[in-house]
């Protein structure tokens, strides 16, 4: 079990011209937001929407002619699946993908559109992997892990070569960790090119498998996360063995910071980012003092997020910033009541989005009503201004 820098350089030559070289750009807006000097590598701009193409293509090109005829099988929440399906289709290699229940429709549909057979099986990645292994034994496929494979690791390491060629002055690189293939390849390449560079990982708080393995304890991984691309219960043995000594620190980040990362990528960088892809920015948001003033490169690993989920995340950020707020008002159930409250809100520049009446709550008088008024505001101070004005008019309220 070994991957060295020469293997990554060989992979770079092997896949050249078949995978897009994605841009690296300095972000003034993210730098102002975080206090670090931030460069972003936009791997969401790959044809299949994620970094996975480098590793998948490299692994497929390493297959023997006989293995190509047999075809490959993999378990994936979507990005490895799409990359394998796309390049398998190009190379004439049959591809079967097992996806866990709850995989975003965008990733399922994208995989099918590239010509792969998709099997939905298992509540999580572990369950899908068991089914993929069963199909390997039953049908004679070649199993291609999303991360626990030397060919995959070598291909993913090309990311760091490109990053440092385009932004040679960065002092640190932050890479999301799921199974560990990307950070293993990037750590090997980055430390070979620039030995003093810091390589940091970031995991979702609900799936801290690398952190747990590093500490010598069993991982506690459960629940739903917006970062489903790195929701892996067990980091791969191969990438862990390769990367553990090269990674300077792993940051465990809560859901809210992943959501904020997705939102800020959309609103500040004007780019679509999936939950896992926002991991680097999430770490900067969660631990700003660790990176203040540093030249930091963040790997935006992918942009395959459902439109509905993106809309939910953007609206939740409006709620966090109190630019979308619900005023719950207890008042009389009489004509003109809603009009009077709306006049106060509108007079101060609030935009009413929705109104809900509740006349059946038992803590509301029979001749009264509870009004939930959702209002768009400029900012938190504006929300407070409207709330105080409603109180001054005698309305009993609480703000949601």
mmCIF file of C-alpha atoms in Angstrom:
data_model
loop_
_atom_site.group_PDB
_atom_site.id
_atom_site.type_symbol
_atom_site.label_atom_id
_atom_site.label_comp_id
_atom_site.label_asym_id
_atom_site.label_seq_id
_atom_site.Cartn_x
_atom_site.Cartn_y
_atom_site.Cartn_z
ATOM 1 C CA UNK A 1 0.000 0.000 0.000
ATOM 2 C CA UNK A 2 1.791 3.060 -1.205
ATOM 3 C CA UNK A 3 1.202 6.165 -3.270
ATOM 4 C CA UNK A 4 4.099 8.519 -3.847
ATOM 5 C CA UNK A 5 4.369 11.836 -5.640
ATOM 6 C CA UNK A 6 5.603 10.111 -8.803
ATOM 7 C CA UNK A 7 2.317 8.142 -8.931
ATOM 8 C CA UNK A 8 0.357 11.397 -8.792
ATOM 9 C CA UNK A 9 2.492 12.930 -11.511
ATOM 10 C CA UNK A 10 1.889 9.826 -13.631
ATOM 11 C CA UNK A 11 -1.848 10.163 -13.040
ATOM 12 C CA UNK A 12 -1.668 13.804 -14.109
ATOM 13 C CA UNK A 13 -0.125 12.760 -17.417
ATOM 14 C CA UNK A 14 -2.541 9.846 -17.834
ATOM 15 C CA UNK A 15 -5.710 11.960 -17.473
ATOM 16 C CA UNK A 16 -4.387 15.091 -19.226
ATOM 17 C CA UNK A 17 -6.794 16.440 -21.817
ATOM 18 C CA UNK A 18 -9.665 14.266 -20.590
ATOM 19 C CA UNK A 19 -10.551 16.165 -17.396
ATOM 20 C CA UNK A 20 -11.053 19.914 -17.151
ATOM 21 C CA UNK A 21 -8.393 21.899 -15.356
ATOM 22 C CA UNK A 22 -10.536 23.925 -12.963
ATOM 23 C CA UNK A 23 -9.661 27.519 -12.055
ATOM 24 C CA UNK A 24 -8.114 28.827 -8.830
ATOM 25 C CA UNK A 25 -9.073 32.381 -7.907
ATOM 26 C CA UNK A 26 -8.392 34.772 -5.067
ATOM 27 C CA UNK A 27 -11.639 35.796 -3.352
ATOM 28 C CA UNK A 28 -11.773 39.344 -2.001
ATOM 29 C CA UNK A 29 -15.236 38.798 -0.568
ATOM 30 C CA UNK A 30 -14.421 35.598 1.306
ATOM 31 C CA UNK A 31 -11.191 37.157 2.522
ATOM 32 C CA UNK A 32 -13.109 40.115 3.950
ATOM 33 C CA UNK A 33 -15.639 37.735 5.504
ATOM 34 C CA UNK A 34 -13.139 35.427 7.204
ATOM 35 C CA UNK A 35 -10.056 37.556 7.867
ATOM 36 C CA UNK A 36 -7.838 35.129 5.929
ATOM 37 C CA UNK A 37 -6.470 35.567 2.409
ATOM 38 C CA UNK A 38 -8.633 33.027 0.608
ATOM 39 C CA UNK A 39 -8.033 31.259 -2.691
ATOM 40 C CA UNK A 40 -10.714 28.913 -4.015
ATOM 41 C CA UNK A 41 -10.288 25.975 -6.390
ATOM 42 C CA UNK A 42 -13.567 25.610 -8.232
ATOM 43 C CA UNK A 43 -13.920 21.868 -8.711
ATOM 44 C CA UNK A 44 -17.680 22.364 -8.968
ATOM 45 C CA UNK A 45 -16.902 23.396 -12.561
ATOM 46 C CA UNK A 46 -15.951 19.900 -13.671
ATOM 47 C CA UNK A 47 -18.356 18.482 -16.253
ATOM 48 C CA UNK A 48 -19.922 16.146 -13.661
ATOM 49 C CA UNK A 49 -19.872 18.863 -10.995
ATOM 50 C CA UNK A 50 -17.209 17.568 -8.608
ATOM 51 C CA UNK A 51 -13.533 16.743 -8.027
ATOM 52 C CA UNK A 52 -14.172 13.012 -8.380
ATOM 53 C CA UNK A 53 -13.405 12.912 -12.100
ATOM 54 C CA UNK A 54 -9.616 12.836 -11.683
ATOM 55 C CA UNK A 55 -9.594 9.747 -9.470
ATOM 56 C CA UNK A 56 -12.338 7.915 -11.340
ATOM 57 C CA UNK A 57 -10.691 8.381 -14.736
ATOM 58 C CA UNK A 58 -7.256 7.435 -13.451
ATOM 59 C CA UNK A 59 -8.643 4.213 -11.938
ATOM 60 C CA UNK A 60 -10.520 3.297 -15.109
ATOM 61 C CA UNK A 61 -7.420 3.853 -17.231
ATOM 62 C CA UNK A 62 -5.530 1.417 -14.976
ATOM 63 C CA UNK A 63 -7.978 -1.431 -15.725
ATOM 64 C CA UNK A 64 -6.786 -4.295 -17.886
ATOM 65 C CA UNK A 65 -8.678 -4.999 -21.149
ATOM 66 C CA UNK A 66 -10.322 -8.022 -19.492
ATOM 67 C CA UNK A 67 -11.441 -5.932 -16.502
ATOM 68 C CA UNK A 68 -12.899 -3.306 -18.831
ATOM 69 C CA UNK A 69 -15.039 -5.961 -20.484
ATOM 70 C CA UNK A 70 -16.350 -7.182 -17.116
ATOM 71 C CA UNK A 71 -17.331 -3.691 -16.030
ATOM 72 C CA UNK A 72 -17.125 -1.945 -12.681
ATOM 73 C CA UNK A 73 -19.381 -1.511 -9.668
ATOM 74 C CA UNK A 74 -19.197 1.151 -6.967
ATOM 75 C CA UNK A 75 -21.082 2.494 -3.961
ATOM 76 C CA UNK A 76 -21.516 6.242 -3.976
ATOM 77 C CA UNK A 77 -23.747 9.036 -2.695
ATOM 78 C CA UNK A 78 -23.426 10.595 -6.116
ATOM 79 C CA UNK A 79 -20.239 12.407 -7.122
ATOM 80 C CA UNK A 80 -18.002 9.331 -7.530
ATOM 81 C CA UNK A 81 -20.972 7.710 -9.246
ATOM 82 C CA UNK A 82 -21.350 10.452 -11.837
ATOM 83 C CA UNK A 83 -17.625 10.645 -12.509
ATOM 84 C CA UNK A 84 -17.322 6.881 -12.936
ATOM 85 C CA UNK A 85 -20.457 6.738 -15.093
ATOM 86 C CA UNK A 86 -19.339 9.569 -17.357
ATOM 87 C CA UNK A 87 -15.803 8.365 -17.966
ATOM 88 C CA UNK A 88 -16.901 4.724 -18.079
ATOM 89 C CA UNK A 89 -19.305 5.679 -20.840
ATOM 90 C CA UNK A 90 -16.551 7.490 -22.721
ATOM 91 C CA UNK A 91 -14.217 4.502 -22.448
ATOM 92 C CA UNK A 92 -16.847 1.837 -23.125
ATOM 93 C CA UNK A 93 -16.668 0.357 -19.606
ATOM 94 C CA UNK A 94 -20.036 -0.825 -18.181
ATOM 95 C CA UNK A 95 -20.760 0.879 -14.845
ATOM 96 C CA UNK A 96 -23.173 -0.115 -12.057
ATOM 97 C CA UNK A 97 -23.655 2.219 -9.118
ATOM 98 C CA UNK A 98 -25.288 1.435 -5.763
ATOM 99 C CA UNK A 99 -26.632 4.548 -4.034
ATOM 100 C CA UNK A 100 -28.063 4.855 -0.517
ATOM 101 C CA UNK A 101 -31.662 5.830 0.069
ATOM 102 C CA UNK A 102 -32.003 9.589 0.386
ATOM 103 C CA UNK A 103 -29.321 10.417 -2.178
ATOM 104 C CA UNK A 104 -30.199 13.796 -3.775
ATOM 105 C CA UNK A 105 -32.212 13.448 -6.973
ATOM 106 C CA UNK A 106 -29.708 15.635 -8.827
ATOM 107 C CA UNK A 107 -27.004 13.026 -8.247
ATOM 108 C CA UNK A 108 -29.224 10.036 -9.062
ATOM 109 C CA UNK A 109 -30.462 11.596 -12.303
ATOM 110 C CA UNK A 110 -26.999 12.761 -13.292
ATOM 111 C CA UNK A 111 -25.600 9.251 -12.867
ATOM 112 C CA UNK A 112 -28.350 7.658 -14.947
ATOM 113 C CA UNK A 113 -27.982 10.271 -17.675
ATOM 114 C CA UNK A 114 -24.342 9.231 -18.084
ATOM 115 C CA UNK A 115 -25.478 5.695 -18.867
ATOM 116 C CA UNK A 116 -24.823 3.835 -15.628
ATOM 117 C CA UNK A 117 -27.161 1.291 -14.070
ATOM 118 C CA UNK A 118 -28.296 2.731 -10.717
ATOM 119 C CA UNK A 119 -29.345 0.527 -7.801
ATOM 120 C CA UNK A 120 -30.855 2.221 -4.735
ATOM 121 C CA UNK A 121 -29.966 0.103 -1.715
ATOM 122 C CA UNK A 122 -29.032 0.730 1.904
ATOM 123 C CA UNK A 123 -29.823 3.409 4.439
ATOM 124 C CA UNK A 124 -26.298 4.795 4.223
ATOM 125 C CA UNK A 125 -22.982 4.406 2.432
ATOM 126 C CA UNK A 126 -22.116 1.278 4.423
ATOM 127 C CA UNK A 127 -25.292 -0.466 3.305
ATOM 128 C CA UNK A 128 -24.657 0.507 -0.308
ATOM 129 C CA UNK A 129 -21.099 -0.796 -0.115
ATOM 130 C CA UNK A 130 -22.317 -4.187 1.124
ATOM 131 C CA UNK A 131 -24.670 -4.439 -1.855
ATOM 132 C CA UNK A 132 -21.942 -3.356 -4.297
ATOM 133 C CA UNK A 133 -19.650 -6.065 -2.898
ATOM 134 C CA UNK A 134 -22.439 -8.607 -3.315
ATOM 135 C CA UNK A 135 -22.868 -7.589 -6.967
ATOM 136 C CA UNK A 136 -19.095 -7.828 -7.450
ATOM 137 C CA UNK A 137 -19.157 -11.449 -6.312
ATOM 138 C CA UNK A 138 -22.361 -12.338 -8.152
ATOM 139 C CA UNK A 139 -21.695 -10.706 -11.533
ATOM 140 C CA UNK A 140 -17.911 -10.556 -11.709
ATOM 141 C CA UNK A 141 -17.622 -6.785 -11.716
ATOM 142 C CA UNK A 142 -14.484 -4.936 -10.610
ATOM 143 C CA UNK A 143 -15.232 -3.050 -7.413
ATOM 144 C CA UNK A 144 -13.986 0.552 -7.545
ATOM 145 C CA UNK A 145 -14.023 2.231 -4.159
ATOM 146 C CA UNK A 146 -14.803 5.918 -4.009
ATOM 147 C CA UNK A 147 -11.708 6.458 -1.870
ATOM 148 C CA UNK A 148 -10.074 3.251 -0.557
ATOM 149 C CA UNK A 149 -8.013 2.619 -3.658
ATOM 150 C CA UNK A 150 -4.470 3.637 -4.622
ATOM 151 C CA UNK A 151 -5.468 4.570 -8.177
ATOM 152 C CA UNK A 152 -8.233 6.824 -6.841
ATOM 153 C CA UNK A 153 -5.882 8.490 -4.339
ATOM 154 C CA UNK A 154 -3.252 9.137 -7.011
ATOM 155 C CA UNK A 155 -5.814 10.692 -9.337
ATOM 156 C CA UNK A 156 -7.231 12.944 -6.634
ATOM 157 C CA UNK A 157 -3.746 14.193 -5.768
ATOM 158 C CA UNK A 158 -3.611 15.971 -9.133
ATOM 159 C CA UNK A 159 -5.901 18.549 -7.528
ATOM 160 C CA UNK A 160 -3.083 19.754 -5.250
ATOM 161 C CA UNK A 161 -0.589 19.970 -8.119
ATOM 162 C CA UNK A 162 -2.963 22.233 -10.042
ATOM 163 C CA UNK A 163 -3.762 24.253 -6.919
ATOM 164 C CA UNK A 164 -0.119 24.998 -6.114
ATOM 165 C CA UNK A 165 0.763 25.730 -9.724
ATOM 166 C CA UNK A 166 -1.947 28.401 -9.791
ATOM 167 C CA UNK A 167 -1.569 29.706 -6.216
ATOM 168 C CA UNK A 168 2.023 28.898 -5.179
ATOM 169 C CA UNK A 169 2.018 31.310 -2.232
ATOM 170 C CA UNK A 170 -0.705 29.649 -0.170
ATOM 171 C CA UNK A 171 0.429 28.638 3.296
ATOM 172 C CA UNK A 172 -2.375 26.190 4.026
ATOM 173 C CA UNK A 173 -4.859 24.006 2.172
ATOM 174 C CA UNK A 174 -8.216 22.939 3.623
ATOM 175 C CA UNK A 175 -9.750 19.772 2.193
ATOM 176 C CA UNK A 176 -13.062 18.099 3.157
ATOM 177 C CA UNK A 177 -12.733 14.515 4.421
ATOM 178 C CA UNK A 178 -15.218 11.751 3.753
ATOM 179 C CA UNK A 179 -13.454 8.508 2.967
ATOM 180 C CA UNK A 180 -10.128 10.317 2.772
ATOM 181 C CA UNK A 181 -9.102 9.780 -0.859
ATOM 182 C CA UNK A 182 -8.923 13.456 -1.769
ATOM 183 C CA UNK A 183 -7.025 14.648 1.279
ATOM 184 C CA UNK A 184 -4.589 11.716 1.050
ATOM 185 C CA UNK A 185 -3.690 12.510 -2.547
ATOM 186 C CA UNK A 186 -3.571 16.247 -1.905
ATOM 187 C CA UNK A 187 -1.424 15.870 1.220
ATOM 188 C CA UNK A 188 1.117 13.688 -0.590
ATOM 189 C CA UNK A 189 1.369 16.093 -3.528
ATOM 190 C CA UNK A 190 1.279 19.318 -1.520
ATOM 191 C CA UNK A 191 3.970 18.243 0.953
ATOM 192 C CA UNK A 192 6.183 17.028 -1.918
ATOM 193 C CA UNK A 193 5.875 20.332 -3.775
ATOM 194 C CA UNK A 194 5.965 22.630 -0.738
ATOM 195 C CA UNK A 195 7.102 20.814 2.431
ATOM 196 C CA UNK A 196 6.197 23.692 4.752
ATOM 197 C CA UNK A 197 2.566 23.930 3.670
ATOM 198 C CA UNK A 198 -0.121 23.087 6.224
ATOM 199 C CA UNK A 199 -2.750 20.560 5.160
ATOM 200 C CA UNK A 200 -5.978 20.695 7.144
ATOM 201 C CA UNK A 201 -8.985 18.427 6.932
ATOM 202 C CA UNK A 202 -12.596 19.213 7.746
ATOM 203 C CA UNK A 203 -15.307 16.752 8.744
ATOM 204 C CA UNK A 204 -19.009 17.065 9.472
ATOM 205 C CA UNK A 205 -19.696 16.875 13.222
ATOM 206 C CA UNK A 206 -22.138 14.013 12.624
ATOM 207 C CA UNK A 207 -19.556 11.952 10.700
ATOM 208 C CA UNK A 208 -16.104 12.503 12.294
ATOM 209 C CA UNK A 209 -14.669 9.163 11.179
ATOM 210 C CA UNK A 210 -11.105 10.349 10.445
ATOM 211 C CA UNK A 211 -10.915 12.214 13.757
ATOM 212 C CA UNK A 212 -12.129 9.150 15.650
ATOM 213 C CA UNK A 213 -9.699 6.784 13.940
ATOM 214 C CA UNK A 214 -6.854 9.208 14.642
ATOM 215 C CA UNK A 215 -7.789 9.178 18.330
ATOM 216 C CA UNK A 216 -8.021 5.385 18.393
ATOM 217 C CA UNK A 217 -11.700 5.238 19.231
ATOM 218 C CA UNK A 218 -14.728 3.929 17.310
ATOM 219 C CA UNK A 219 -16.515 6.649 15.328
ATOM 220 C CA UNK A 220 -19.968 7.824 16.374
ATOM 221 C CA UNK A 221 -21.576 8.659 13.059
ATOM 222 C CA UNK A 222 -25.311 9.083 12.669
ATOM 223 C CA UNK A 223 -28.058 11.338 11.425
ATOM 224 C CA UNK A 224 -28.689 13.491 8.396
ATOM 225 C CA UNK A 225 -26.213 16.098 7.191
ATOM 226 C CA UNK A 226 -26.259 18.614 4.375
ATOM 227 C CA UNK A 227 -22.702 17.419 3.686
ATOM 228 C CA UNK A 228 -23.870 13.997 2.498
ATOM 229 C CA UNK A 229 -20.853 13.734 0.192
ATOM 230 C CA UNK A 230 -18.600 13.282 3.250
ATOM 231 C CA UNK A 231 -21.083 11.378 5.418
ATOM 232 C CA UNK A 232 -18.844 8.314 5.670
ATOM 233 C CA UNK A 233 -18.956 6.132 8.795
ATOM 234 C CA UNK A 234 -15.482 4.658 8.303
ATOM 235 C CA UNK A 235 -12.575 6.424 6.645
ATOM 236 C CA UNK A 236 -10.710 4.231 4.178
ATOM 237 C CA UNK A 237 -7.747 2.233 5.475
ATOM 238 C CA UNK A 238 -5.580 3.105 2.470
ATOM 239 C CA UNK A 239 -6.073 6.899 2.549
ATOM 240 C CA UNK A 240 -5.834 6.990 6.342
ATOM 241 C CA UNK A 241 -2.539 5.125 6.290
ATOM 242 C CA UNK A 242 -1.184 7.437 3.610
ATOM 243 C CA UNK A 243 -2.470 10.732 5.004
ATOM 244 C CA UNK A 244 -2.480 10.516 8.777
ATOM 245 C CA UNK A 245 1.139 11.597 9.250
ATOM 246 C CA UNK A 246 0.827 14.348 6.641
ATOM 247 C CA UNK A 247 -2.323 16.087 7.893
ATOM 248 C CA UNK A 248 -1.610 18.854 10.374
ATOM 249 C CA UNK A 249 -5.085 19.034 11.913
ATOM 250 C CA UNK A 250 -8.665 18.022 11.268
ATOM 251 C CA UNK A 251 -11.483 20.424 12.118
ATOM 252 C CA UNK A 252 -14.935 19.099 13.020
ATOM 253 C CA UNK A 253 -17.631 21.500 11.888
ATOM 254 C CA UNK A 254 -21.328 21.797 12.777
ATOM 255 C CA UNK A 255 -24.214 21.797 10.329
ATOM 256 C CA UNK A 256 -24.868 25.532 10.625
ATOM 257 C CA UNK A 257 -21.404 26.365 9.318
ATOM 258 C CA UNK A 258 -21.798 24.045 6.324
ATOM 259 C CA UNK A 259 -25.104 25.782 5.586
ATOM 260 C CA UNK A 260 -23.504 29.207 5.927
ATOM 261 C CA UNK A 261 -20.719 28.072 3.614
ATOM 262 C CA UNK A 262 -23.185 27.039 0.910
ATOM 263 C CA UNK A 263 -25.067 30.319 1.315
ATOM 264 C CA UNK A 264 -21.972 32.542 1.200
ATOM 265 C CA UNK A 265 -20.634 30.727 -1.856
ATOM 266 C CA UNK A 266 -23.913 31.518 -3.604
ATOM 267 C CA UNK A 267 -24.353 35.094 -2.404
ATOM 268 C CA UNK A 268 -20.726 36.272 -2.276
ATOM 269 C CA UNK A 269 -18.913 34.093 -4.816
ATOM 270 C CA UNK A 270 -21.937 33.656 -7.110
ATOM 271 C CA UNK A 271 -21.231 29.945 -7.428
ATOM 272 C CA UNK A 272 -23.287 26.843 -6.587
ATOM 273 C CA UNK A 273 -21.738 24.677 -3.892
ATOM 274 C CA UNK A 274 -22.991 21.466 -2.295
ATOM 275 C CA UNK A 275 -22.762 20.901 1.447
ATOM 276 C CA UNK A 276 -19.528 18.903 1.424
ATOM 277 C CA UNK A 277 -18.010 21.343 -1.052
ATOM 278 C CA UNK A 278 -18.483 24.144 1.459
ATOM 279 C CA UNK A 279 -16.312 22.339 4.031
ATOM 280 C CA UNK A 280 -13.257 24.549 3.590
ATOM 281 C CA UNK A 281 -15.231 27.752 3.996
ATOM 282 C CA UNK A 282 -17.163 26.198 6.904
ATOM 283 C CA UNK A 283 -13.868 25.597 8.718
ATOM 284 C CA UNK A 284 -12.826 29.219 8.153
ATOM 285 C CA UNK A 285 -16.170 30.391 9.539
ATOM 286 C CA UNK A 286 -16.045 28.075 12.547
ATOM 287 C CA UNK A 287 -12.385 28.734 13.470
ATOM 288 C CA UNK A 288 -11.591 32.249 12.198
ATOM 289 C CA UNK A 289 -8.797 32.935 14.689
ATOM 290 C CA UNK A 290 -6.853 29.893 13.478
ATOM 291 C CA UNK A 291 -6.581 31.311 9.966
ATOM 292 C CA UNK A 292 -6.635 35.081 10.389
ATOM 293 C CA UNK A 293 -4.029 36.663 8.125
ATOM 294 C CA UNK A 294 -2.977 33.329 6.571
ATOM 295 C CA UNK A 295 -2.914 32.640 2.852
ATOM 296 C CA UNK A 296 -5.380 29.759 2.657
ATOM 297 C CA UNK A 297 -6.525 27.612 -0.252
ATOM 298 C CA UNK A 298 -9.934 25.963 0.030
ATOM 299 C CA UNK A 299 -11.024 23.118 -2.187
ATOM 300 C CA UNK A 300 -14.617 23.633 -3.364
ATOM 301 C CA UNK A 301 -15.151 19.953 -4.051
ATOM 302 C CA UNK A 302 -18.520 20.001 -5.797
ATOM 303 C CA UNK A 303 -21.721 21.777 -6.726
ATOM 304 C CA UNK A 304 -24.248 18.946 -7.024
ATOM 305 C CA UNK A 305 -26.966 20.195 -4.700
ATOM 306 C CA UNK A 306 -30.709 19.860 -5.246
ATOM 307 C CA UNK A 307 -32.352 23.141 -6.191
ATOM 308 C CA UNK A 308 -34.896 22.654 -3.395
ATOM 309 C CA UNK A 309 -32.177 22.121 -0.798
ATOM 310 C CA UNK A 310 -30.274 25.159 -2.054
ATOM 311 C CA UNK A 311 -33.430 27.239 -1.661
ATOM 312 C CA UNK A 312 -33.927 25.892 1.875
ATOM 313 C CA UNK A 313 -30.342 26.725 2.846
ATOM 314 C CA UNK A 314 -30.543 30.260 1.446
ATOM 315 C CA UNK A 315 -33.797 30.926 3.303
ATOM 316 C CA UNK A 316 -32.390 29.492 6.535
ATOM 317 C CA UNK A 317 -29.478 31.904 6.282
ATOM 318 C CA UNK A 318 -31.960 34.776 5.933
ATOM 319 C CA UNK A 319 -33.556 33.559 9.167
ATOM 320 C CA UNK A 320 -30.131 33.401 10.889
ATOM 321 C CA UNK A 321 -29.392 36.951 9.830
ATOM 322 C CA UNK A 322 -32.907 37.992 10.910
ATOM 323 C CA UNK A 323 -33.580 39.277 7.423
ATOM 324 C CA UNK A 324 -36.554 36.905 7.454
ATOM 325 C CA UNK A 325 -38.437 36.934 10.746
ATOM 326 C CA UNK A 326 -41.799 35.861 12.154
ATOM 327 C CA UNK A 327 -43.647 38.178 14.530
ATOM 328 C CA UNK A 328 -46.203 36.232 16.581
ATOM 329 C CA UNK A 329 -48.869 38.652 17.738
ATOM 330 C CA UNK A 330 -51.777 37.995 20.091
ATOM 331 C CA UNK A 331 -54.686 40.279 19.253
ATOM 332 C CA UNK A 332 -58.429 40.686 18.977
ATOM 333 C CA UNK A 333 -60.271 38.806 16.257
ATOM 334 C CA UNK A 334 -61.999 41.817 14.736
ATOM 335 C CA UNK A 335 -62.127 43.591 11.369
ATOM 336 C CA UNK A 336 -59.153 45.806 10.625
ATOM 337 C CA UNK A 337 -56.778 44.148 13.093
ATOM 338 C CA UNK A 338 -54.485 42.706 10.423
ATOM 339 C CA UNK A 339 -54.614 45.930 8.428
ATOM 340 C CA UNK A 340 -53.475 47.957 11.428
ATOM 341 C CA UNK A 341 -50.523 45.634 12.115
ATOM 342 C CA UNK A 342 -49.577 45.639 8.432
ATOM 343 C CA UNK A 343 -49.582 49.430 8.446
ATOM 344 C CA UNK A 344 -47.021 49.502 11.260
ATOM 345 C CA UNK A 345 -44.786 46.960 9.499
ATOM 346 C CA UNK A 346 -45.109 48.499 6.056
ATOM 347 C CA UNK A 347 -44.629 52.003 7.404
ATOM 348 C CA UNK A 348 -41.177 51.023 8.618
ATOM 349 C CA UNK A 349 -40.201 49.338 5.351
ATOM 350 C CA UNK A 350 -40.864 45.716 6.294
ATOM 351 C CA UNK A 351 -42.092 43.457 3.504
ATOM 352 C CA UNK A 352 -44.809 41.007 4.570
ATOM 353 C CA UNK A 353 -44.161 37.576 3.021
ATOM 354 C CA UNK A 354 -46.838 35.452 4.704
ATOM 355 C CA UNK A 355 -49.589 35.629 7.325
ATOM 356 C CA UNK A 356 -51.083 32.753 9.322
ATOM 357 C CA UNK A 357 -54.103 33.086 11.656
ATOM 358 C CA UNK A 358 -54.532 30.694 14.568
ATOM 359 C CA UNK A 359 -57.896 30.852 16.356
ATOM 360 C CA UNK A 360 -57.831 27.373 17.922
ATOM 361 C CA UNK A 361 -54.825 27.616 20.276
ATOM 362 C CA UNK A 362 -56.192 27.111 23.782
ATOM 363 C CA UNK A 363 -53.944 29.799 25.260
ATOM 364 C CA UNK A 364 -55.645 32.351 23.000
ATOM 365 C CA UNK A 365 -58.959 33.877 24.135
ATOM 366 C CA UNK A 366 -62.029 32.705 22.252
ATOM 367 C CA UNK A 367 -62.523 36.238 20.936
ATOM 368 C CA UNK A 368 -58.882 36.574 20.034
ATOM 369 C CA UNK A 369 -56.479 35.296 17.399
ATOM 370 C CA UNK A 370 -52.802 34.588 17.079
ATOM 371 C CA UNK A 371 -51.133 36.076 14.026
ATOM 372 C CA UNK A 372 -47.835 34.764 12.647
ATOM 373 C CA UNK A 373 -46.571 37.440 10.284
ATOM 374 C CA UNK A 374 -43.438 36.609 8.286
ATOM 375 C CA UNK A 375 -41.562 39.747 7.344
ATOM 376 C CA UNK A 376 -38.527 40.455 5.199
ATOM 377 C CA UNK A 377 -36.257 43.010 6.870
ATOM 378 C CA UNK A 378 -33.005 44.773 5.969
ATOM 379 C CA UNK A 379 -31.042 43.365 8.918
ATOM 380 C CA UNK A 380 -31.248 42.491 12.616
ATOM 381 C CA UNK A 381 -31.490 46.131 13.726
ATOM 382 C CA UNK A 382 -34.385 46.700 11.332
ATOM 383 C CA UNK A 383 -36.143 43.608 12.730
ATOM 384 C CA UNK A 384 -35.809 45.017 16.255
ATOM 385 C CA UNK A 385 -37.107 48.398 15.110
ATOM 386 C CA UNK A 386 -40.284 46.844 13.708
ATOM 387 C CA UNK A 387 -40.767 44.707 16.824
ATOM 388 C CA UNK A 388 -40.458 47.734 19.133
ATOM 389 C CA UNK A 389 -42.924 49.709 17.017
ATOM 390 C CA UNK A 390 -45.493 46.908 17.276
ATOM 391 C CA UNK A 391 -45.047 46.801 21.063
ATOM 392 C CA UNK A 392 -45.461 50.578 21.298
ATOM 393 C CA UNK A 393 -48.801 50.234 19.531
ATOM 394 C CA UNK A 394 -49.874 47.846 22.282
ATOM 395 C CA UNK A 395 -49.522 44.546 20.481
ATOM 396 C CA UNK A 396 -48.455 41.555 22.548
ATOM 397 C CA UNK A 397 -45.825 39.720 20.562
ATOM 398 C CA UNK A 398 -42.788 37.566 20.485
ATOM 399 C CA UNK A 399 -40.352 37.386 17.571
ATOM 400 C CA UNK A 400 -39.470 34.062 15.936
#
